Structure formats: C-alpha cells, structure tokens
Coordinates of C-alpha atoms and ligand atoms in Angstrom, one line a residue:
M1 CA -92.6 -40.9 -26.7
K2 CA -95.3 -42.5 -24.6
S3 CA -93.6 -42.3 -21.4
E4 CA -92.8 -38.6 -22.2
N5 CA -96.4 -38.2 -22.7
G6 CA -97.2 -39.7 -19.3
R7 CA -94.7 -37.7 -17.4
K8 CA -96.4 -34.3 -19.2
K9 CA -99.6 -35.7 -17.7
I10 CA -98.5 -36.1 -14.3
R11 CA -96.9 -32.6 -14.6
R12 CA -100.5 -31.1 -15.4
L13 CA -101.8 -32.1 -11.8
K14 CA -102.4 -29.2 -9.7
S15 CA -99.9 -28.0 -7.0
I16 CA -100.2 -28.5 -3.6
N17 CA -99.5 -24.8 -3.6
F18 CA -102.7 -24.2 -5.8
V19 CA -105.0 -26.5 -4.1
L20 CA -104.2 -25.5 -0.7
S21 CA -104.5 -21.6 -1.6
K22 CA -107.8 -22.5 -3.4
Y23 CA -109.2 -24.4 -0.3
F24 CA -108.0 -21.9 2.4
L25 CA -109.4 -18.8 0.4
V26 CA -113.0 -20.3 -0.1
F27 CA -113.3 -21.5 3.1
T28 CA -112.2 -18.2 4.5
F29 CA -114.6 -16.2 2.4
V30 CA -117.6 -18.6 3.2
L31 CA -116.4 -18.2 7.1
I32 CA -116.5 -14.4 7.1
M33 CA -119.8 -14.2 4.8
V34 CA -121.8 -16.4 7.5
I35 CA -120.3 -14.8 10.6
E36 CA -120.9 -11.1 9.4
G37 CA -124.0 -12.2 8.2
V38 CA -125.3 -13.6 11.0
I39 CA -124.3 -10.6 13.2
F40 CA -125.9 -8.2 10.8
V41 CA -128.9 -10.1 10.7
I42 CA -129.2 -10.4 14.5
V43 CA -128.2 -6.9 15.2
N44 CA -130.7 -5.7 12.8
I45 CA -133.7 -7.7 13.9
T46 CA -133.0 -7.2 17.7
S47 CA -132.3 -3.4 17.8
E48 CA -135.5 -2.9 15.6
G49 CA -137.7 -5.2 17.5
R50 CA -136.6 -3.8 20.9
I51 CA -137.3 -0.4 19.6
R52 CA -141.2 -1.6 18.8
E53 CA -141.3 -3.2 22.2
R54 CA -140.1 0.0 24.0
L55 CA -142.3 2.2 22.0
T56 CA -145.2 -0.1 23.0
Y57 CA -144.5 -0.3 26.5
I58 CA -144.0 3.7 26.5
G59 CA -147.2 4.2 24.6
K60 CA -149.2 2.1 27.1
E61 CA -147.5 3.9 30.2
V62 CA -148.4 7.4 28.6
T63 CA -152.1 6.6 28.1
M64 CA -152.5 5.7 31.9
Y65 CA -150.7 8.8 32.7
V66 CA -152.8 11.0 30.9
N67 CA -155.9 9.9 32.5
T68 CA -154.8 11.0 36.1
H69 CA -152.3 13.9 35.9
N70 CA -152.7 17.3 34.6
E71 CA -151.5 19.2 31.7
E72 CA -148.1 20.5 33.0
E73 CA -147.2 16.8 34.5
I74 CA -148.2 15.2 31.3
S75 CA -145.9 17.6 29.5
R76 CA -142.8 16.9 31.7
Y77 CA -143.5 13.1 31.4
L78 CA -143.5 13.2 27.3
Y79 CA -140.4 15.4 27.8
S80 CA -138.8 13.0 30.1
Y81 CA -138.4 10.2 27.0
R82 CA -136.4 12.6 24.9
H83 CA -133.3 11.6 26.3
E84 CA -133.9 8.0 24.5
G85 CA -134.7 9.6 21.4
I86 CA -138.4 8.9 21.5
N87 CA -140.4 11.8 21.1
L88 CA -144.1 11.8 22.4
Y89 CA -146.9 14.1 21.4
I90 CA -150.4 14.6 21.8
I91 CA -152.3 15.7 18.7
S92 CA -156.0 16.8 18.6
T93 CA -158.2 15.2 16.1
E94 CA -158.4 18.2 14.0
G95 CA -154.2 17.9 13.6
E96 CA -153.2 20.7 16.2
A97 CA -149.9 19.4 18.6
L98 CA -151.4 20.0 22.3
L99 CA -148.9 18.5 24.4
P100 CA -145.9 18.8 25.5
L101 CA -146.0 22.3 26.2
D102 CA -143.2 24.9 24.6
D103 CA -142.5 22.2 21.9
V104 CA -140.1 23.4 19.1
S105 CA -140.5 20.8 16.7
D106 CA -142.3 22.0 13.7
I107 CA -144.0 19.3 12.3
D108 CA -146.6 19.8 10.1
W109 CA -149.3 17.8 12.3
G110 CA -152.3 19.1 9.9
E111 CA -150.5 17.2 7.2
R112 CA -150.0 14.1 8.7
I113 CA -153.7 13.7 11.0
E114 CA -155.3 12.2 8.1
G115 CA -152.9 9.4 7.8
I116 CA -152.8 8.8 11.5
K117 CA -156.9 8.7 11.3
S118 CA -156.9 6.2 8.6
R119 CA -154.5 4.0 10.5
L120 CA -156.7 4.1 13.7
E121 CA -159.7 3.7 11.9
G122 CA -162.0 1.3 13.6
Y123 CA -159.4 1.2 16.6
G124 CA -160.9 1.7 20.2
P125 CA -159.2 3.6 23.2
G126 CA -156.3 1.2 24.3
E127 CA -155.3 0.1 20.8
A128 CA -152.6 1.1 19.1
V129 CA -150.9 0.9 15.6
I130 CA -147.2 0.6 15.3
Y131 CA -145.7 1.2 11.7
E132 CA -142.7 2.3 9.9
E133 CA -142.5 5.6 7.7
N134 CA -139.6 7.5 6.3
D135 CA -136.9 5.6 8.5
I136 CA -139.3 6.6 11.8
I137 CA -141.0 4.0 13.8
N138 CA -144.4 5.3 14.6
F139 CA -146.5 4.6 17.8
V140 CA -150.2 5.9 17.5
T141 CA -153.1 5.2 19.9
V142 CA -156.3 7.0 21.0
V143 CA -156.0 8.9 24.3
K144 CA -158.6 10.7 26.5
Y145 CA -157.3 14.0 26.7
G146 CA -159.2 17.2 25.9
K147 CA -162.3 16.3 23.7
G148 CA -160.2 13.1 22.5
S149 CA -156.7 12.8 21.2
F150 CA -154.2 10.9 19.8
L151 CA -150.6 9.9 21.3
V152 CA -147.9 9.6 18.7
A153 CA -144.7 8.4 19.7
N154 CA -141.8 8.2 17.7
Y155 CA -138.4 7.0 17.1
S156 CA -135.9 7.8 14.7
L157 CA -134.3 5.1 12.8
R158 CA -131.8 7.2 10.8
I159 CA -128.5 6.9 13.7
L160 CA -129.0 2.9 13.6
K161 CA -129.2 2.6 9.8
D162 CA -126.3 4.8 9.3
S163 CA -124.7 2.8 12.0
M164 CA -125.9 -0.4 10.0
K165 CA -123.9 1.3 7.0
L166 CA -120.9 2.0 8.9
M167 CA -120.7 -1.7 10.3
I168 CA -121.4 -2.9 6.9
G169 CA -118.4 -0.8 5.6
Y170 CA -116.5 -2.1 8.5
F171 CA -117.6 -5.8 8.0
I172 CA -116.0 -5.5 4.1
G173 CA -112.8 -3.8 5.4
I174 CA -112.0 -6.8 7.9
G175 CA -113.3 -9.2 5.8
M176 CA -110.9 -8.0 3.0
I177 CA -108.3 -7.9 5.6
V178 CA -108.8 -11.3 6.8
L179 CA -108.8 -12.8 3.5
A180 CA -105.7 -10.9 2.5
I181 CA -104.2 -12.5 5.7
A182 CA -105.4 -16.0 4.8
A183 CA -104.1 -15.6 1.3
L184 CA -100.5 -14.8 2.7
L185 CA -101.0 -17.6 5.3
S186 CA -102.2 -20.2 2.8
Y187 CA -99.3 -19.1 0.3
S188 CA -96.6 -19.3 2.8
I189 CA -97.8 -22.6 4.4
S190 CA -97.8 -24.2 0.7
Q191 CA -94.9 -22.8 -0.2
R192 CA -93.0 -24.4 2.9
L193 CA -94.6 -27.5 2.4
S194 CA -94.2 -27.9 -1.6
S195 CA -90.5 -26.6 -1.1
G196 CA -89.5 -29.1 1.6
L197 CA -91.1 -31.9 -1.0
R198 CA -89.1 -30.2 -3.8
N199 CA -86.1 -30.2 -1.8
I200 CA -86.3 -34.2 -1.0
S201 CA -87.2 -34.7 -4.5
T202 CA -84.4 -32.9 -6.0
T203 CA -82.1 -34.3 -3.4
A204 CA -83.6 -37.9 -4.5
V205 CA -83.1 -37.4 -8.1
R206 CA -79.2 -36.7 -7.3
L207 CA -79.3 -39.9 -5.1
A208 CA -80.6 -42.0 -8.6
K209 CA -78.0 -40.4 -10.3
G210 CA -75.7 -42.4 -7.8
D211 CA -74.6 -39.3 -5.6
L212 CA -74.1 -41.1 -2.4
T213 CA -72.8 -38.1 -0.4
V214 CA -76.6 -36.5 -0.5
N215 CA -78.3 -35.9 2.6
F216 CA -82.2 -35.3 3.1
A217 CA -82.5 -32.8 5.7
N218 CA -85.9 -31.5 6.1
A219 CA -87.4 -31.1 9.7
E220 CA -89.8 -28.6 9.5
Y221 CA -92.7 -30.8 9.3
Q222 CA -92.8 -34.2 11.2
E223 CA -94.0 -36.4 8.0
L224 CA -91.3 -34.8 5.7
A225 CA -88.8 -35.3 8.5
D226 CA -90.0 -38.8 8.7
L227 CA -89.4 -39.2 4.8
S228 CA -86.1 -37.5 4.8
D229 CA -85.1 -40.0 7.4
T230 CA -86.3 -43.0 5.4
L231 CA -84.5 -41.8 2.6
N232 CA -81.4 -41.2 4.5
I233 CA -81.5 -44.9 5.4
V234 CA -82.3 -45.9 1.7
R235 CA -79.1 -43.9 1.1
D236 CA -77.0 -45.7 3.8
E237 CA -78.4 -48.9 2.7
V238 CA -77.4 -48.4 -1.4
K239 CA -74.1 -47.4 0.3
K240 CA -73.5 -50.4 2.3
S241 CA -74.3 -52.6 -0.5
G242 CA -72.3 -51.0 -2.9
D243 CA -69.4 -50.8 -0.2
F244 CA -69.9 -54.6 0.3
Q245 CA -70.0 -55.4 -3.1
R246 CA -66.7 -53.6 -3.9
E247 CA -65.1 -55.1 -0.8
L248 CA -66.1 -58.2 -1.4
L249 CA -64.7 -58.1 -5.0
A250 CA -61.6 -56.9 -4.2
N251 CA -61.1 -59.2 -1.3
V252 CA -62.4 -62.3 -3.3
S253 CA -59.8 -61.4 -6.1
H254 CA -57.2 -60.9 -3.8
D255 CA -57.9 -64.5 -2.2
L256 CA -58.2 -66.2 -5.1
K257 CA -54.4 -65.0 -6.4
T258 CA -52.9 -66.2 -3.6
P259 CA -53.7 -69.9 -4.0
L260 CA -53.4 -69.6 -7.8
T261 CA -50.0 -68.4 -7.6
M262 CA -49.0 -71.1 -5.3
I263 CA -50.7 -73.7 -7.5
K264 CA -48.9 -72.5 -10.4
A265 CA -45.8 -72.2 -8.7
Y266 CA -45.9 -75.7 -7.1
A267 CA -46.8 -77.0 -10.4
S268 CA -43.9 -75.7 -12.0
M269 CA -41.8 -76.9 -9.1
I270 CA -42.9 -80.3 -9.7
R271 CA -42.3 -80.4 -13.3
E272 CA -38.7 -78.7 -13.0
I273 CA -37.3 -80.1 -9.8
S274 CA -39.1 -82.4 -7.7
G275 CA -41.0 -84.8 -10.4
D276 CA -38.4 -87.5 -9.7
N277 CA -38.4 -87.0 -6.1
P278 CA -41.4 -88.8 -4.5
E279 CA -41.0 -87.3 -1.1
K280 CA -40.3 -83.6 -2.1
R281 CA -43.2 -84.2 -4.9
D282 CA -46.0 -85.3 -2.7
K283 CA -44.9 -82.5 -0.3
H284 CA -45.6 -80.1 -3.0
L285 CA -48.6 -81.9 -4.5
Q286 CA -49.9 -81.5 -0.7
V287 CA -49.4 -77.6 -1.1
I288 CA -51.6 -77.8 -4.5
I289 CA -54.1 -79.8 -2.9
D290 CA -54.3 -77.7 0.3
E291 CA -54.3 -74.6 -1.9
S292 CA -57.3 -76.0 -4.1
D293 CA -59.1 -76.6 -1.0
R294 CA -58.6 -73.1 0.0
L295 CA -60.0 -71.9 -3.2
T296 CA -63.0 -74.5 -3.3
S297 CA -64.0 -73.2 0.4
L298 CA -63.5 -69.5 -0.7
V299 CA -66.0 -69.9 -3.7
N300 CA -68.2 -71.9 -1.7
D301 CA -68.4 -69.0 1.0
V302 CA -69.0 -66.5 -1.5
L303 CA -71.8 -68.5 -3.1
S304 CA -73.3 -69.2 0.3
V305 CA -73.5 -65.3 1.0
S306 CA -75.1 -64.6 -2.2
K307 CA -77.4 -67.5 -1.8
V308 CA -78.5 -66.6 1.5
N309 CA -79.0 -63.4 1.0
S310 CA -81.1 -63.8 -2.2
N311 CA -83.4 -65.8 -0.5
L312 CA -83.2 -64.5 3.1
A313 CA -87.0 -64.6 3.9
E314 CA -87.2 -68.3 2.6
T315 CA -87.0 -70.8 5.7
N316 CA -88.2 -74.1 4.5
K317 CA -88.8 -75.8 7.9
K318 CA -89.1 -79.4 8.7
V319 CA -88.8 -81.5 11.3
F320 CA -85.7 -84.1 11.3
N321 CA -83.4 -86.0 13.8
L322 CA -81.0 -83.2 14.8
T323 CA -78.9 -86.0 16.4
E324 CA -78.4 -88.3 13.3
F325 CA -78.1 -85.1 11.1
L326 CA -74.9 -83.8 13.4
Y327 CA -73.3 -87.3 13.1
G328 CA -73.3 -86.8 9.5
I329 CA -71.8 -83.5 9.3
I330 CA -69.1 -84.9 12.0
N331 CA -68.6 -87.7 9.6
K332 CA -67.2 -85.5 7.1
F333 CA -64.4 -84.1 9.3
E334 CA -63.3 -87.6 9.5
Y335 CA -60.7 -87.2 7.1
L336 CA -59.2 -84.3 9.3
Q337 CA -58.8 -86.9 12.1
E338 CA -57.1 -89.4 10.0
T339 CA -54.9 -87.5 7.9
Q340 CA -53.9 -84.6 10.3
G341 CA -54.5 -85.9 13.6
Y342 CA -57.5 -83.8 14.9
N343 CA -59.5 -85.1 17.7
I344 CA -63.4 -84.6 17.4
M345 CA -64.7 -85.2 21.2
V346 CA -68.6 -85.7 20.7
D347 CA -71.1 -85.7 23.4
V348 CA -74.5 -86.1 22.1
D349 CA -78.0 -86.7 23.5
A350 CA -79.9 -89.5 21.1
N351 CA -82.5 -88.7 19.0
L352 CA -83.4 -85.1 19.6
Y353 CA -85.8 -83.8 17.2
T354 CA -86.2 -80.2 15.8
S355 CA -88.0 -78.1 13.2
A356 CA -85.7 -75.9 10.9
D357 CA -84.7 -75.9 7.4
D358 CA -82.0 -78.6 7.3
E359 CA -80.1 -77.6 4.3
K360 CA -79.5 -74.3 6.2
I361 CA -78.6 -75.6 9.5
G362 CA -76.5 -77.9 8.2
Q363 CA -74.6 -74.4 7.0
V364 CA -74.2 -73.3 10.3
I365 CA -73.3 -76.5 12.2
Y366 CA -70.4 -76.7 9.2
N367 CA -69.2 -73.3 9.4
L368 CA -69.1 -73.4 13.1
L369 CA -67.1 -76.9 13.1
G370 CA -64.8 -75.7 10.2
N371 CA -64.0 -72.6 12.2
A372 CA -63.3 -74.6 15.5
V373 CA -61.0 -76.9 13.8
N374 CA -59.1 -74.0 12.2
Y375 CA -59.0 -72.0 15.2
T376 CA -58.5 -74.7 18.0
G377 CA -55.1 -75.0 19.8
E378 CA -52.0 -77.0 19.5
D379 CA -54.0 -80.1 20.9
K380 CA -55.8 -80.1 17.7
T381 CA -59.0 -81.0 19.7
V382 CA -62.5 -80.1 19.3
Y383 CA -65.4 -80.4 21.3
I384 CA -69.0 -81.0 20.0
S385 CA -72.4 -81.4 22.3
L386 CA -75.8 -81.6 21.7
K387 CA -78.1 -81.6 24.9
S388 CA -81.2 -81.6 25.5
Q389 CA -82.2 -78.7 28.2
L390 CA -84.4 -78.3 31.0
N391 CA -86.4 -75.8 29.3
G392 CA -87.2 -78.2 26.6
R393 CA -84.9 -76.7 24.1
I394 CA -81.7 -78.1 22.4
K395 CA -78.2 -76.8 22.8
L396 CA -75.5 -77.2 20.4
S397 CA -71.9 -76.1 21.4
V398 CA -69.1 -76.3 19.6
R399 CA -66.0 -75.7 21.4
D400 CA -62.2 -75.4 20.6
T401 CA -58.9 -74.8 22.9
G402 CA -57.4 -71.8 20.6
K403 CA -56.6 -68.3 21.5
G404 CA -60.0 -67.2 22.2
I405 CA -61.4 -64.2 20.9
A406 CA -60.9 -60.5 22.5
K407 CA -63.9 -59.1 24.0
E408 CA -63.9 -56.3 21.5
D409 CA -64.1 -58.4 18.7
L410 CA -66.9 -60.4 20.2
P411 CA -69.7 -58.3 18.4
E412 CA -67.6 -57.7 14.9
I413 CA -67.1 -61.7 14.3
W414 CA -70.8 -61.8 13.0
N415 CA -70.3 -59.3 10.5
R416 CA -69.4 -59.7 6.8
Y417 CA -65.7 -59.9 6.0
Y418 CA -64.8 -59.7 9.2
R419 CA -61.4 -61.4 10.4
V420 CA -59.9 -61.0 13.9
K421 CA -56.5 -59.2 13.1
E422 CA -54.2 -61.5 15.2
N423 CA -51.8 -64.5 14.2
H424 CA -53.6 -67.9 14.9
S425 CA -51.5 -70.8 16.2
R426 CA -51.5 -71.9 12.3
P427 CA -52.3 -70.0 9.3
V428 CA -55.8 -70.0 8.8
K429 CA -57.8 -70.1 5.7
G430 CA -60.9 -67.9 6.0
T431 CA -62.6 -65.4 4.4
G432 CA -64.6 -63.7 7.4
L433 CA -67.9 -64.7 5.6
G434 CA -68.8 -68.0 7.5
L435 CA -70.2 -66.5 10.8
N436 CA -72.1 -63.7 9.0
I437 CA -73.9 -66.8 7.0
V438 CA -74.5 -68.5 10.5
K439 CA -76.0 -65.1 11.6
I440 CA -78.4 -64.6 8.8
I441 CA -79.6 -68.1 8.8
L442 CA -80.3 -68.4 12.4
E443 CA -81.9 -65.0 12.7
N444 CA -84.2 -66.0 9.8
H445 CA -85.1 -68.9 12.1
N446 CA -85.4 -66.9 15.2
F447 CA -83.0 -69.3 17.1
D448 CA -81.0 -68.0 19.9
Y449 CA -77.1 -68.1 19.1
G450 CA -73.8 -66.8 20.3
V451 CA -70.0 -67.3 22.0
N452 CA -68.6 -67.5 25.0
S453 CA -64.7 -66.8 24.7
E454 CA -61.6 -66.3 26.6
L455 CA -58.6 -65.1 25.5
G456 CA -56.2 -67.9 25.5
K457 CA -58.6 -70.7 26.8
G458 CA -60.7 -71.1 23.4
S459 CA -64.3 -70.3 22.5
T460 CA -67.4 -72.0 22.6
F461 CA -70.1 -71.4 19.7
W462 CA -73.5 -72.2 20.8
V463 CA -77.2 -72.4 19.0
D464 CA -80.5 -72.8 20.8
F465 CA -83.0 -75.2 18.8
P466 CA -86.1 -76.0 19.7
S467 CA -87.1 -79.5 20.5
V468 CA -90.2 -81.0 19.1
P469 CA -91.4 -84.3 19.4
A470 CA -90.3 -87.1 17.3
D471 CA -93.8 -88.5 16.2
I472 CA -94.5 -85.2 14.4
E473 CA -92.1 -86.3 11.6
I474 CA -93.8 -89.9 11.1
K475 CA -97.2 -88.4 10.5
Ligands
ADP501 P1 -63.2 -66.8 8.6 O1 -63.7 -67.5 7.0 O2 -62.3 -65.8 8.7 O3 -63.2 -68.1 9.7 P2 -65.7 -66.3 10.1 O4 -66.8 -65.5 9.7 O5 -66.1 -67.8 10.1 O6 -64.4 -65.9 8.8 O7 -65.3 -65.7 11.4 C1 -64.9 -64.4 11.2 C2 -63.6 -64.3 12.2 O8 -64.0 -64.3 13.7 C3 -62.6 -65.1 12.0 O9 -61.5 -64.3 11.0 C4 -62.0 -65.3 13.5 O10 -60.9 -64.3 13.6 C5 -63.0 -65.0 14.1 N1 -63.1 -66.7 14.8 C6 -64.1 -67.4 14.3 N2 -64.6 -68.4 14.8 C7 -63.3 -68.1 15.8 C8 -62.8 -69.3 16.8 N3 -63.7 -70.8 16.9 N4 -61.7 -69.2 17.6 C9 -61.2 -67.8 17.4 N5 -61.7 -67.1 16.6 C10 -62.7 -67.1 15.8

C-alpha cells in the first residue's frame, strides 16, 4: 500500500513535455515583449525628436531669410519645405495669414492667434517655442516681417502615429506567429525527447520481466543513444550470466554423472566379481580413486569460480617468498612423481620475494602445474622455472611437452568452460574452468601473463611477478 502511494506520488511529477513547453513559451513571450518594446520606444522617441530638431533648424533658417529677402522669395522659400510635410506660415499679430502667397489652406488664424501670442509672451526675437497640439508639432517664433509677425512651422504627426498603430498591429501579429511556432517547436522537441525516454522505459520493463531479446535502439539524441547502449550492455551481461549459469549447471551435472556412474559400476564389480582377486580388485579400486579425484577437482573448480567471482575486487596483497611458496606447491605434486612416473624439473632462483595475494597466486600456480601435468607428452615431464629478470621482475614459466595448443584456440583457452576439442595423449580430466580462474586472478593483480605454444612441441605458460626487496617482509 505504501509503495503504491509512493509510486503515485512520483507519477504526479511534472512531465518533461509540460516543463519544457512552459519555459519555452514564457521565454519566447518575454523575448518578444522586450524586443518589440525596445523597437517601439526607439522608433517613437527618435522620430519625434528628429522632427522637433528639424522644425527648430528650419525655423531659425527662415527667421534669418526673412530679414534679407523680399516677399516673393520668402514665399517660395516657405513653400520649398512642403515636400517634407512641413508647413510654414508668417502670420500678422492680428491673426492674418501674410505668407506664403496664394496659400490654399483654410486655417482660421484669427482663432489661433491668441494661443500663439500667449505662448510667446515674454519671448523676444530669435526665441522660439515648440509644442504639440492635436497630433501636430508646432514651432512658433517672432519674425521681423512687416510690423512684426509670427513664424509658425508645423508638422502633422498623424502619419507617424498611424504608422505606429500599424506597427503595433504587425508586432502583435508577428509576436503571435512566433509564439505559435515556439509552442509547436517545444511540443515537438519535448514529445521526441519524452517519447525516446518512454521507449527506453518500456523496453527496460520488458527486460526486467526477463525478455532478453529486447533491443534498446534510440539514436536521436546523444544522451539517449548512450543510455540505450549502456542498457544493451546490461542486457548482454544479464544474458551472458544466465547463459553461463545454465551452461555451468548442464556441464557440471554431466561431468558429475560420468564419475559417479563409474564409481558405482566399479564398486559393484568389486563386490560381485573382483573382491577375491587382489590384482583385479586393486585395479578397480584405482579406478574408483581416480574418479573420486576427478569429482573432487571438479567440485573445487566450481567452488573456485564462484569464489573468485564473488570477491573479484578483493585482493589481499602481502609480501612473501615466492620461491619457498612455489616449492610448497611442487611438493604437493610429489605423489605423482612417485606413483605415476612423472618428472617435474625445477629451475628456481633462491629467495625471490613478491607482493600479491598468496592464496590466490597459489591457485594460479596450482592450476598451471595441474594443466601441464595433464597435458604433457609421453615423457611425462614438466619444467618449472622461476627466474629473476633484468627488468626487476620475476618470471614463472611452466612448460610441458604435450601436443601444444592451436593458434586459433590460444585466445579462447582463458574463457570460462572452454576446452580444446582435440584428443590429448591421455584421457584428460578437466572442466575448462582452471585457466579462467587464472585469468581473473592475474588481471585482478594487474600481472602480465600468457602462453607460448607450438603444435606438437608443447606449451609454456608464464606469469610476470613484481620483485620486491625481502626486508619489507621483516618489518
Ligand atoms: P581444463 O580443466 O579443461 O584443463 P582449463 O581452463 O585449465 O580447463 O584449460 C582450458 C583448455 O585449454 C583445456 O581444456 C585444454 O584444451 C587447453 N589447455 C590448457 N593447458 C594446456 C596445456 N598445458 N597444453 C595443452 N592444452 C592446454
């Protein structure tokens, strides 16, 4: 019940879709407002400002012109600014339009003259007032014309204001189109993003339910592609480990069955037939002993693999005398020399010290030596050497005189459960786990290792140990 609530809570989080769309739209909206606002203000201020400047400039020019030119010239001069939209008039103090001549505009100056006078009250010649009235910018000043008159220059802002209104309309239109595009874009991006994630999530659920055929395929965005790749690796690993377990179980059960059958068969045989015949009995008992050994080594290997895998990262290093340690292992093989005529030739430098996990290194040496004994040739000879190298390392070599390993098998022999499909000189008891254990342990230690082998001549397995001074151990 609790987890149900917890899940529901998580579900109520905002979707990528929602969050992305929201921020995208708010951002676009703010951006449009700022850009349009700035443009609007700049256009508004600069155009009005420039008109005022122009009126002032022209007003001053005309004031000077009036002093030095006759009526007709002044009239022409006043007309010359009409194409700019600037109307210039000279008005008498009684409100009578004096210039330009033949003006057709029917402005009632009588009505406006009082306003002009009051604005210019207290102003002398050369001083001007500029003001806005009914969307018209007016420039008024006193000029010396006739008995004294006023110069009025004006410019209608109506066109400008209309254009501004039009511009605002366009701005709103453009803004809405941009917003709509932004909404579409954010929707499609977030849809793609979240649908990619949803695909991965659905596939992952299938994987979690045990479907190992799933394929995480999403290459639209780098991060999602990376995530898919990683999950594909997870799937492969799950598959591998499942395969390995199944294979291990099948092989181990098969390998257990044969020796058990043999043991049972020979035990029955001793009881019923050979019990009284010491020679036959010993032979049959030997088979039982051999098969029991085979069972033991099989069980040991399986245990080692699971142990090595479970504490893969754990390496308890210590400094120890590798020479003595090696002798200790060789001695365990002594019974083979005594009972089965094996020769183990040892060429070992005295007192070589190394730093490693001795228990695990013991397993490595034991497996290599065991293999050499198992696979060596008819001379039943195995050569072991442990030599100090010029580069300050110690090299362990285990050589046999067996059939060797084919080139194509060389990289494979280190894999779990790999056994070369070939008849060896003797029936060989193996599980295909030994070298895999060797590989895991040595890679954990970061030690170099390898094998040189030639078909028909035998194989030499080697391991490269670091050499450390003996006195470290004493401390
Ligand atoms: P096994 O228990 O079968 O010996 P290993 O992992 O120790 O398993 O070895 C894997 C395979 O490599 C063996 O089955 C064998 O075919 C081959 N191999 C290992 N050591 C030798 C060797 N010294 N000479 C020839 N073949 C070897």
